[in-house]
Amino acid sequence: MSALAVPTTEKESAPGGTVVYRHRLSTRLWHWTNAVVLVVMLMSGLMIFNAHPRLYWGGYGANPDHPWLQIGANDDGGYLRVGGLVLGTTGVLGEWSDEGGVHHRAFPGWATLPSTYDLATSRRWHLTFAWVFALGILGYLVWSLVDGHLRRDIAPTKHELTPDHVWGDVKAHATLRFPKGKAARRYNVLQKLAYAGTLLGLIPLMVLTGLTMSPGMDAAWPWLLDLFGGRQSARSIHFIVAFLLVLFIVVHLLMVVLAGPINEVRSMITGRYRLPKE
Amino acid sequence: MSRIITRRGLLRRGALGAGGLLLAGCDPLDLSSPVPAFLRLGEAVAYHTHRLIGADSLAREYEAAEMSPDFRTNGNTMPTSAAYRAEMARGFAGWRLAVDGEVEKPGAYSLAELGNMPSRTQITRHDCVEGWSAIGQWTGVPLAVLLDQVRPKPGARYAVFHCADDFDGTAYYESIDMVDARHKQTILAYAMNGRTLPVGHGAPLRLRVERQLGYKQAKYVMRVEMVADLAAVRGGGGGFWEDTTGYDWYAGV
């Protein structure tokens, strides 16, 4: 399942312009499965959130209690409240309209699955695809540990983690100078940190906080409640991490576009990648 | 958002028709049905997983200091049936809980009789399907104690709870399997937070099945019926919301 090609002597010295085999079939299948699953999870999750658009810290949290985040509507229109900060969000959050008229609901229909208020159906999408998501990441992590993909391709080296190297990579990204030729065969340190953070941090957090919201799982695995400080805290973390995952996807897509979308997307479909010319 | 479902949603579901609900079980590609059949996989996998990894596991029990200051009500808070109102006016003095169906020795129990049986008090978390949680204290008779008295026949596989409340004339009901029916924390509660169960929370008797979501915690329980099969009971889905909106029958997630 390693993402990067097995190097051969000939390929290792391949100059820019050479087509190399970069992504194995298992990586490509896993990537596109996740792409579909994440869209389903996000959109059905937003519909589930619409059923109670308030977030709390601790074990309990309901209408009489104080939410740290709330999306709602009042006489002035839609709003997002985070702590003491209130943002007017009419048209996007809390109050928005479509061809059916004006709606008072947290996330708009174009962002949710299904597009209308339907908690039963959104839960079924979410809780069925959750199994694909959770078993996918579990299988990926186990296999990547066994075959060395994490150590070989994802874990940054000591040298890569020096401030000079990281800063150099930040500058290269900021000025859109991407690796060329042989250097493009490996992930750069910012890529490694982004992928490691997502694979080892965000996605496992997403799965574990999701499990903590299940009263059946809390009984079977009570340590989940202790790990996250209660069910409502887990629900809040689930929501925050979902937005970090959206951020990852946005940056990921931006990088694909900037680095050469046809070459990048082709490499994730056929596995073959043309090394950028030096 | 305080109600689990809007009336408009109910009407829309009604317009789709019971035929769609029935078809959902046999045609995985019928996307016009309220719930495509493949999306029921999550419920089935969760149910079997939970039974496998912790059939007898206990829900977390909390300290008194961890309780919600204000435990909100939800769903119906005052049944409209004349029979219920008459019982309520008499403090449920003439009320009897019927326990029958696939049992050797059907019974009917007054509140005083239930109060004299072994009881269990537990401080647990109530999780609504909408996402909120409230922590409260419940006291009641373990369902297992009642089952030992009526002795379910070998074919009994589910406990069905028939309730006094309704939505637009459709009676509320719920059901659980025998693992949950015999679970240590499954009680029929007659007291909440140290006081007689209020009408808003389901007086005189409500189910607490602590490893499932709020809509399984049937209020205003009038009768427990042991059955071999849920298909023959009312809409066949095992509960009011299951029949009318497609909520999962297994609500452990």
PDB file of C-alpha atoms in Angstrom, chain B:
ATOM      1  CA  MET B   1     -35.800  22.021  16.846  1.00  0.00           C
ATOM      2  CA  SER B   2     -37.102  20.894  20.224  1.00  0.00           C
ATOM      3  CA  ARG B   3     -39.397  18.294  18.708  1.00  0.00           C
ATOM      4  CA  ILE B   4     -37.799  15.183  17.281  1.00  0.00           C
ATOM      5  CA  ILE B   5     -39.692  15.590  14.031  1.00  0.00           C
ATOM      6  CA  THR B   6     -41.722  18.260  12.341  1.00  0.00           C
ATOM      7  CA  ARG B   7     -45.351  17.735  11.458  1.00  0.00           C
ATOM      8  CA  ARG B   8     -44.503  18.585   7.845  1.00  0.00           C
ATOM      9  CA  GLY B   9     -41.958  15.767   7.836  1.00  0.00           C
ATOM     10  CA  LEU B  10     -44.592  13.355   9.090  1.00  0.00           C
ATOM     11  CA  LEU B  11     -47.042  14.383   6.379  1.00  0.00           C
ATOM     12  CA  ARG B  12     -44.363  14.037   3.710  1.00  0.00           C
ATOM     13  CA  ARG B  13     -43.579  10.555   4.971  1.00  0.00           C
ATOM     14  CA  GLY B  14     -47.254   9.737   4.955  1.00  0.00           C
ATOM     15  CA  ALA B  15     -47.526  10.869   1.342  1.00  0.00           C
ATOM     16  CA  LEU B  16     -44.755   8.502   0.312  1.00  0.00           C
ATOM     17  CA  GLY B  17     -46.956   5.752   1.620  1.00  0.00           C
ATOM     18  CA  ALA B  18     -46.563   2.574   3.566  1.00  0.00           C
ATOM     19  CA  GLY B  19     -45.770   0.783   0.308  1.00  0.00           C
ATOM     20  CA  GLY B  20     -42.441   2.576   0.117  1.00  0.00           C
ATOM     21  CA  LEU B  21     -41.565   1.491   3.615  1.00  0.00           C
ATOM     22  CA  LEU B  22     -42.310  -2.130   2.806  1.00  0.00           C
ATOM     23  CA  LEU B  23     -40.360  -1.999  -0.436  1.00  0.00           C
ATOM     24  CA  ALA B  24     -37.348  -0.592   1.364  1.00  0.00           C
ATOM     25  CA  GLY B  25     -36.726  -4.042   2.755  1.00  0.00           C
ATOM     26  CA  CYS B  26     -36.552  -5.857  -0.556  1.00  0.00           C
ATOM     27  CA  ASP B  27     -35.287  -3.532  -3.272  1.00  0.00           C
ATOM     28  CA  PRO B  28     -31.849  -2.066  -2.617  1.00  0.00           C
ATOM     29  CA  LEU B  29     -32.021   0.150  -5.701  1.00  0.00           C
ATOM     30  CA  ASP B  30     -35.405   1.692  -4.974  1.00  0.00           C
ATOM     31  CA  LEU B  31     -34.168   5.189  -4.164  1.00  0.00           C
ATOM     32  CA  SER B  32     -37.715   6.497  -3.986  1.00  0.00           C
ATOM     33  CA  SER B  33     -38.248   4.596  -0.762  1.00  0.00           C
ATOM     34  CA  PRO B  34     -37.556   6.588   2.409  1.00  0.00           C
ATOM     35  CA  VAL B  35     -34.506   4.523   3.244  1.00  0.00           C
ATOM     36  CA  PRO B  36     -32.593   2.626   0.557  1.00  0.00           C
ATOM     37  CA  ALA B  37     -31.987  -0.881   1.844  1.00  0.00           C
ATOM     38  CA  PHE B  38     -28.173  -0.744   1.648  1.00  0.00           C
ATOM     39  CA  LEU B  39     -28.205   2.131   4.124  1.00  0.00           C
ATOM     40  CA  ARG B  40     -29.635  -0.241   6.734  1.00  0.00           C
ATOM     41  CA  LEU B  41     -26.274  -2.040   6.858  1.00  0.00           C
ATOM     42  CA  GLY B  42     -24.869   0.352   9.467  1.00  0.00           C
ATOM     43  CA  GLU B  43     -27.608  -0.542  11.936  1.00  0.00           C
ATOM     44  CA  ALA B  44     -27.145  -4.291  11.435  1.00  0.00           C
ATOM     45  CA  VAL B  45     -23.346  -4.155  11.775  1.00  0.00           C
ATOM     46  CA  ALA B  46     -23.580  -1.932  14.876  1.00  0.00           C
ATOM     47  CA  TYR B  47     -26.156  -4.216  16.528  1.00  0.00           C
ATOM     48  CA  HIS B  48     -24.120  -7.380  16.033  1.00  0.00           C
ATOM     49  CA  THR B  49     -20.841  -5.642  16.944  1.00  0.00           C
ATOM     50  CA  HIS B  50     -22.273  -4.289  20.194  1.00  0.00           C
ATOM     51  CA  ARG B  51     -23.762  -7.656  21.114  1.00  0.00           C
ATOM     52  CA  LEU B  52     -20.407  -9.303  20.344  1.00  0.00           C
ATOM     53  CA  ILE B  53     -18.123  -6.956  22.289  1.00  0.00           C
ATOM     54  CA  GLY B  54     -20.355  -6.143  25.246  1.00  0.00           C
ATOM     55  CA  ALA B  55     -23.768  -7.809  25.502  1.00  0.00           C
ATOM     56  CA  ASP B  56     -23.771  -7.470  29.306  1.00  0.00           C
ATOM     57  CA  SER B  57     -21.709  -4.265  29.561  1.00  0.00           C
ATOM     58  CA  LEU B  58     -23.109  -1.549  31.820  1.00  0.00           C
ATOM     59  CA  ALA B  59     -23.816   2.027  30.839  1.00  0.00           C
ATOM     60  CA  ARG B  60     -21.784   4.584  32.801  1.00  0.00           C
ATOM     61  CA  GLU B  61     -23.432   5.532  36.109  1.00  0.00           C
ATOM     62  CA  TYR B  62     -22.731   9.071  37.337  1.00  0.00           C
ATOM     63  CA  GLU B  63     -22.389  10.855  40.661  1.00  0.00           C
ATOM     64  CA  ALA B  64     -25.214  13.091  41.902  1.00  0.00           C
ATOM     65  CA  ALA B  65     -22.978  16.128  41.297  1.00  0.00           C
ATOM     66  CA  GLU B  66     -22.769  15.272  37.596  1.00  0.00           C
ATOM     67  CA  MET B  67     -26.548  15.470  36.990  1.00  0.00           C
ATOM     68  CA  SER B  68     -28.143  17.998  34.630  1.00  0.00           C
ATOM     69  CA  PRO B  69     -29.501  20.952  36.625  1.00  0.00           C
ATOM     70  CA  ASP B  70     -32.542  20.942  34.343  1.00  0.00           C
ATOM     71  CA  PHE B  71     -33.528  17.683  32.579  1.00  0.00           C
ATOM     72  CA  ARG B  72     -35.614  18.796  29.602  1.00  0.00           C
ATOM     73  CA  THR B  73     -38.695  16.901  28.452  1.00  0.00           C
ATOM     74  CA  ASN B  74     -39.144  15.705  24.892  1.00  0.00           C
ATOM     75  CA  GLY B  75     -41.810  14.177  22.643  1.00  0.00           C
ATOM     76  CA  ASN B  76     -45.243  14.059  24.222  1.00  0.00           C
ATOM     77  CA  THR B  77     -45.467  15.656  27.650  1.00  0.00           C
ATOM     78  CA  MET B  78     -49.193  15.146  28.313  1.00  0.00           C
ATOM     79  CA  PRO B  79     -51.113  12.247  26.761  1.00  0.00           C
ATOM     80  CA  THR B  80     -54.479  13.286  25.362  1.00  0.00           C
ATOM     81  CA  SER B  81     -56.421  10.022  25.819  1.00  0.00           C
ATOM     82  CA  ALA B  82     -59.461  10.288  28.102  1.00  0.00           C
ATOM     83  CA  ALA B  83     -58.581   7.012  29.844  1.00  0.00           C
ATOM     84  CA  TYR B  84     -55.109   8.288  30.701  1.00  0.00           C
ATOM     85  CA  ARG B  85     -56.451  11.646  31.899  1.00  0.00           C
ATOM     86  CA  ALA B  86     -58.942   9.851  34.164  1.00  0.00           C
ATOM     87  CA  GLU B  87     -56.181   7.700  35.701  1.00  0.00           C
ATOM     88  CA  MET B  88     -53.950  10.727  36.120  1.00  0.00           C
ATOM     89  CA  ALA B  89     -56.736  12.569  37.963  1.00  0.00           C
ATOM     90  CA  ARG B  90     -56.870   9.691  40.459  1.00  0.00           C
ATOM     91  CA  GLY B  91     -53.113   9.636  40.960  1.00  0.00           C
ATOM     92  CA  PHE B  92     -52.949   6.380  38.957  1.00  0.00           C
ATOM     93  CA  ALA B  93     -54.647   4.572  41.871  1.00  0.00           C
ATOM     94  CA  GLY B  94     -56.593   2.267  39.553  1.00  0.00           C
ATOM     95  CA  TRP B  95     -53.841   1.922  36.975  1.00  0.00           C
ATOM     96  CA  ARG B  96     -52.374  -1.525  36.222  1.00  0.00           C
ATOM     97  CA  LEU B  97     -49.343  -2.503  34.155  1.00  0.00           C
ATOM     98  CA  ALA B  98     -50.267  -5.512  32.002  1.00  0.00           C
ATOM     99  CA  VAL B  99     -47.485  -7.980  31.201  1.00  0.00           C
ATOM    100  CA  ASP B 100     -48.636 -10.557  28.682  1.00  0.00           C
ATOM    101  CA  GLY B 101     -48.144 -12.085  25.241  1.00  0.00           C
ATOM    102  CA  GLU B 102     -45.797 -15.062  24.892  1.00  0.00           C
ATOM    103  CA  VAL B 103     -45.657 -15.766  28.628  1.00  0.00           C
ATOM    104  CA  GLU B 104     -46.689 -18.667  30.910  1.00  0.00           C
ATOM    105  CA  LYS B 105     -48.435 -16.521  33.505  1.00  0.00           C
ATOM    106  CA  PRO B 106     -49.701 -13.101  32.358  1.00  0.00           C
ATOM    107  CA  GLY B 107     -49.959 -10.505  35.118  1.00  0.00           C
ATOM    108  CA  ALA B 108     -51.248  -7.037  35.952  1.00  0.00           C
ATOM    109  CA  TYR B 109     -49.511  -4.928  38.565  1.00  0.00           C
ATOM    110  CA  SER B 110     -50.517  -1.794  40.450  1.00  0.00           C
ATOM    111  CA  LEU B 111     -47.994   0.958  41.214  1.00  0.00           C
ATOM    112  CA  ALA B 112     -47.982  -0.172  44.863  1.00  0.00           C
ATOM    113  CA  GLU B 113     -47.177  -3.734  43.821  1.00  0.00           C
ATOM    114  CA  LEU B 114     -44.366  -2.555  41.537  1.00  0.00           C
ATOM    115  CA  GLY B 115     -43.050  -0.382  44.370  1.00  0.00           C
ATOM    116  CA  ASN B 116     -42.853  -3.415  46.675  1.00  0.00           C
ATOM    117  CA  MET B 117     -40.712  -5.374  44.228  1.00  0.00           C
ATOM    118  CA  PRO B 118     -36.902  -5.220  44.248  1.00  0.00           C
ATOM    119  CA  SER B 119     -35.862  -1.846  42.847  1.00  0.00           C
ATOM    120  CA  ARG B 120     -32.836  -0.317  41.200  1.00  0.00           C
ATOM    121  CA  THR B 121     -31.686   3.322  41.306  1.00  0.00           C
ATOM    122  CA  GLN B 122     -29.226   4.578  38.707  1.00  0.00           C
ATOM    123  CA  ILE B 123     -27.863   7.934  37.560  1.00  0.00           C
ATOM    124  CA  THR B 124     -27.430   7.650  33.812  1.00  0.00           C
ATOM    125  CA  ARG B 125     -27.098   9.720  30.673  1.00  0.00           C
ATOM    126  CA  HIS B 126     -30.032  10.137  28.309  1.00  0.00           C
ATOM    127  CA  ASP B 127     -28.866  10.696  24.709  1.00  0.00           C
ATOM    128  CA  CYS B 128     -31.406  12.064  22.253  1.00  0.00           C
ATOM    129  CA  VAL B 129     -31.130  11.046  18.602  1.00  0.00           C
ATOM    130  CA  GLU B 130     -30.897  14.785  17.857  1.00  0.00           C
ATOM    131  CA  GLY B 131     -27.575  15.051  19.680  1.00  0.00           C
ATOM    132  CA  TRP B 132     -28.238  16.457  23.153  1.00  0.00           C
ATOM    133  CA  SER B 133     -27.651  14.633  26.446  1.00  0.00           C
ATOM    134  CA  ALA B 134     -29.087  14.978  29.950  1.00  0.00           C
ATOM    135  CA  ILE B 135     -28.029  13.135  33.111  1.00  0.00           C
ATOM    136  CA  GLY B 136     -30.676  12.135  35.627  1.00  0.00           C
ATOM    137  CA  GLN B 137     -31.504   9.641  38.352  1.00  0.00           C
ATOM    138  CA  TRP B 138     -34.067   6.892  37.800  1.00  0.00           C
ATOM    139  CA  THR B 139     -35.636   4.414  40.224  1.00  0.00           C
ATOM    140  CA  GLY B 140     -37.759   1.493  39.122  1.00  0.00           C
ATOM    141  CA  VAL B 141     -38.315  -2.217  38.974  1.00  0.00           C
ATOM    142  CA  PRO B 142     -35.887  -4.179  36.788  1.00  0.00           C
ATOM    143  CA  LEU B 143     -37.735  -5.630  33.822  1.00  0.00           C
ATOM    144  CA  ALA B 144     -35.984  -8.931  34.553  1.00  0.00           C
ATOM    145  CA  VAL B 145     -37.877  -9.126  37.892  1.00  0.00           C
ATOM    146  CA  LEU B 146     -41.207  -8.870  36.063  1.00  0.00           C
ATOM    147  CA  LEU B 147     -40.112 -11.359  33.415  1.00  0.00           C
ATOM    148  CA  ASP B 148     -39.243 -13.876  36.152  1.00  0.00           C
ATOM    149  CA  GLN B 149     -42.816 -13.564  37.417  1.00  0.00           C
ATOM    150  CA  VAL B 150     -44.589 -13.967  34.060  1.00  0.00           C
ATOM    151  CA  ARG B 151     -42.055 -16.477  32.682  1.00  0.00           C
ATOM    152  CA  PRO B 152     -41.656 -15.784  28.937  1.00  0.00           C
ATOM    153  CA  LYS B 153     -42.163 -18.807  26.687  1.00  0.00           C
ATOM    154  CA  PRO B 154     -39.090 -20.064  24.800  1.00  0.00           C
ATOM    155  CA  GLY B 155     -40.342 -18.391  21.608  1.00  0.00           C
ATOM    156  CA  ALA B 156     -40.472 -14.876  23.128  1.00  0.00           C
ATOM    157  CA  ARG B 157     -37.745 -12.793  21.463  1.00  0.00           C
ATOM    158  CA  TYR B 158     -38.799  -9.188  22.040  1.00  0.00           C
ATOM    159  CA  ALA B 159     -40.422  -7.071  24.732  1.00  0.00           C
ATOM    160  CA  VAL B 160     -42.891  -4.549  23.265  1.00  0.00           C
ATOM    161  CA  PHE B 161     -43.906  -1.480  25.303  1.00  0.00           C
ATOM    162  CA  HIS B 162     -47.366  -0.114  24.532  1.00  0.00           C
ATOM    163  CA  CYS B 163     -47.853   3.484  25.627  1.00  0.00           C
ATOM    164  CA  ALA B 164     -50.754   5.792  26.484  1.00  0.00           C
ATOM    165  CA  ASP B 165     -49.541   8.674  24.302  1.00  0.00           C
ATOM    166  CA  ASP B 166     -49.939   9.147  20.560  1.00  0.00           C
ATOM    167  CA  PHE B 167     -48.947  11.438  17.693  1.00  0.00           C
ATOM    168  CA  ASP B 168     -51.972  12.478  15.611  1.00  0.00           C
ATOM    169  CA  GLY B 169     -53.817   9.339  16.701  1.00  0.00           C
ATOM    170  CA  THR B 170     -50.940   6.884  16.109  1.00  0.00           C
ATOM    171  CA  ALA B 171     -50.028   5.277  19.426  1.00  0.00           C
ATOM    172  CA  TYR B 172     -46.452   5.353  20.680  1.00  0.00           C
ATOM    173  CA  TYR B 173     -44.737   2.038  21.250  1.00  0.00           C
ATOM    174  CA  GLU B 174     -41.213   0.671  21.396  1.00  0.00           C
ATOM    175  CA  SER B 175     -39.476  -2.703  21.544  1.00  0.00           C
ATOM    176  CA  ILE B 176     -36.175  -4.245  22.648  1.00  0.00           C
ATOM    177  CA  ASP B 177     -34.544  -7.663  22.308  1.00  0.00           C
ATOM    178  CA  MET B 178     -34.117 -10.162  25.169  1.00  0.00           C
ATOM    179  CA  VAL B 179     -30.496  -9.102  25.813  1.00  0.00           C
ATOM    180  CA  ASP B 180     -31.678  -5.595  26.662  1.00  0.00           C
ATOM    181  CA  ALA B 181     -34.881  -6.860  28.323  1.00  0.00           C
ATOM    182  CA  ARG B 182     -32.835  -8.912  30.804  1.00  0.00           C
ATOM    183  CA  HIS B 183     -30.028  -6.322  31.133  1.00  0.00           C
ATOM    184  CA  LYS B 184     -29.267  -5.269  34.709  1.00  0.00           C
ATOM    185  CA  GLN B 185     -29.944  -1.564  34.042  1.00  0.00           C
ATOM    186  CA  THR B 186     -33.182  -2.034  32.101  1.00  0.00           C
ATOM    187  CA  ILE B 187     -35.876  -0.816  34.478  1.00  0.00           C
ATOM    188  CA  LEU B 188     -39.448   0.417  34.410  1.00  0.00           C
ATOM    189  CA  ALA B 189     -38.977   3.679  36.312  1.00  0.00           C
ATOM    190  CA  TYR B 190     -41.616   5.172  38.615  1.00  0.00           C
ATOM    191  CA  ALA B 191     -39.315   7.820  40.131  1.00  0.00           C
ATOM    192  CA  MET B 192     -36.941  10.413  38.709  1.00  0.00           C
ATOM    193  CA  ASN B 193     -34.375  12.516  40.569  1.00  0.00           C
ATOM    194  CA  GLY B 194     -35.706  11.194  43.891  1.00  0.00           C
ATOM    195  CA  ARG B 195     -39.347  12.110  43.280  1.00  0.00           C
ATOM    196  CA  THR B 196     -42.409  10.455  41.772  1.00  0.00           C
ATOM    197  CA  LEU B 197     -42.004  10.365  37.990  1.00  0.00           C
ATOM    198  CA  PRO B 198     -43.536  13.588  36.576  1.00  0.00           C
ATOM    199  CA  VAL B 199     -46.153  13.400  33.809  1.00  0.00           C
ATOM    200  CA  GLY B 200     -43.809  15.281  31.459  1.00  0.00           C
ATOM    201  CA  HIS B 201     -41.262  12.481  31.805  1.00  0.00           C
ATOM    202  CA  GLY B 202     -43.739   9.612  31.400  1.00  0.00           C
ATOM    203  CA  ALA B 203     -45.793   8.990  34.572  1.00  0.00           C
ATOM    204  CA  PRO B 204     -46.700   6.578  35.924  1.00  0.00           C
ATOM    205  CA  LEU B 205     -44.043   4.329  34.353  1.00  0.00           C
ATOM    206  CA  ARG B 206     -41.342   4.758  31.708  1.00  0.00           C
ATOM    207  CA  LEU B 207     -38.771   2.422  30.253  1.00  0.00           C
ATOM    208  CA  ARG B 208     -35.060   3.039  30.823  1.00  0.00           C
ATOM    209  CA  VAL B 209     -32.911   1.014  28.435  1.00  0.00           C
ATOM    210  CA  GLU B 210     -29.644   2.764  29.097  1.00  0.00           C
ATOM    211  CA  ARG B 211     -27.499   1.677  26.165  1.00  0.00           C
ATOM    212  CA  GLN B 212     -29.852   3.101  23.544  1.00  0.00           C
ATOM    213  CA  LEU B 213     -31.049   6.552  22.422  1.00  0.00           C
ATOM    214  CA  GLY B 214     -33.892   8.582  23.887  1.00  0.00           C
ATOM    215  CA  TYR B 215     -36.682   7.492  21.557  1.00  0.00           C
ATOM    216  CA  LYS B 216     -36.353   3.929  22.901  1.00  0.00           C
ATOM    217  CA  GLN B 217     -37.114   5.170  26.462  1.00  0.00           C
ATOM    218  CA  ALA B 218     -40.880   4.719  26.082  1.00  0.00           C
ATOM    219  CA  LYS B 219     -42.982   6.905  28.386  1.00  0.00           C
ATOM    220  CA  TYR B 220     -46.527   6.263  29.723  1.00  0.00           C
ATOM    221  CA  VAL B 221     -45.990   2.476  29.514  1.00  0.00           C
ATOM    222  CA  MET B 222     -49.342   0.674  29.906  1.00  0.00           C
ATOM    223  CA  ARG B 223     -48.501  -2.810  28.765  1.00  0.00           C
ATOM    224  CA  VAL B 224     -45.473  -5.005  28.155  1.00  0.00           C
ATOM    225  CA  GLU B 225     -46.143  -7.613  25.492  1.00  0.00           C
ATOM    226  CA  MET B 226     -43.693 -10.423  24.837  1.00  0.00           C
ATOM    227  CA  VAL B 227     -43.651 -11.417  21.169  1.00  0.00           C
ATOM    228  CA  ALA B 228     -41.838 -13.832  18.899  1.00  0.00           C
ATOM    229  CA  ASP B 229     -41.746 -11.442  15.936  1.00  0.00           C
ATOM    230  CA  LEU B 230     -42.040  -7.670  15.539  1.00  0.00           C
ATOM    231  CA  ALA B 231     -43.497  -7.850  12.030  1.00  0.00           C
ATOM    232  CA  ALA B 232     -47.011  -8.488  13.356  1.00  0.00           C
ATOM    233  CA  VAL B 233     -46.930  -5.598  15.841  1.00  0.00           C
ATOM    234  CA  ARG B 234     -48.451  -2.329  14.559  1.00  0.00           C
ATOM    235  CA  GLY B 235     -46.366  -0.975  11.650  1.00  0.00           C
ATOM    236  CA  GLY B 236     -43.875  -3.828  11.911  1.00  0.00           C
ATOM    237  CA  GLY B 237     -40.802  -1.645  12.479  1.00  0.00           C
ATOM    238  CA  GLY B 238     -40.644  -2.221  16.222  1.00  0.00           C
ATOM    239  CA  GLY B 239     -41.503   1.313  17.274  1.00  0.00           C
ATOM    240  CA  PHE B 240     -43.422   4.484  16.477  1.00  0.00           C
ATOM    241  CA  TRP B 241     -40.471   6.409  14.975  1.00  0.00           C
ATOM    242  CA  GLU B 242     -39.170   3.291  13.276  1.00  0.00           C
ATOM    243  CA  ASP B 243     -42.563   2.921  11.531  1.00  0.00           C
ATOM    244  CA  THR B 244     -43.176   6.556  10.700  1.00  0.00           C
ATOM    245  CA  THR B 245     -39.789   8.101   9.873  1.00  0.00           C
ATOM    246  CA  GLY B 246     -37.335   5.248   9.479  1.00  0.00           C
ATOM    247  CA  TYR B 247     -35.305   5.681  12.656  1.00  0.00           C
ATOM    248  CA  ASP B 248     -33.173   2.609  13.356  1.00  0.00           C
ATOM    249  CA  TRP B 249     -34.803  -0.051  15.522  1.00  0.00           C
ATOM    250  CA  TYR B 250     -31.420  -0.647  17.161  1.00  0.00           C
ATOM    251  CA  ALA B 251     -30.590   2.744  18.640  1.00  0.00           C
ATOM    252  CA  GLY B 252     -27.303   1.945  20.353  1.00  0.00           C
ATOM    253  CA  VAL B 253     -25.518   4.434  18.063  1.00  0.00           C
TER     254      VAL B 253
END
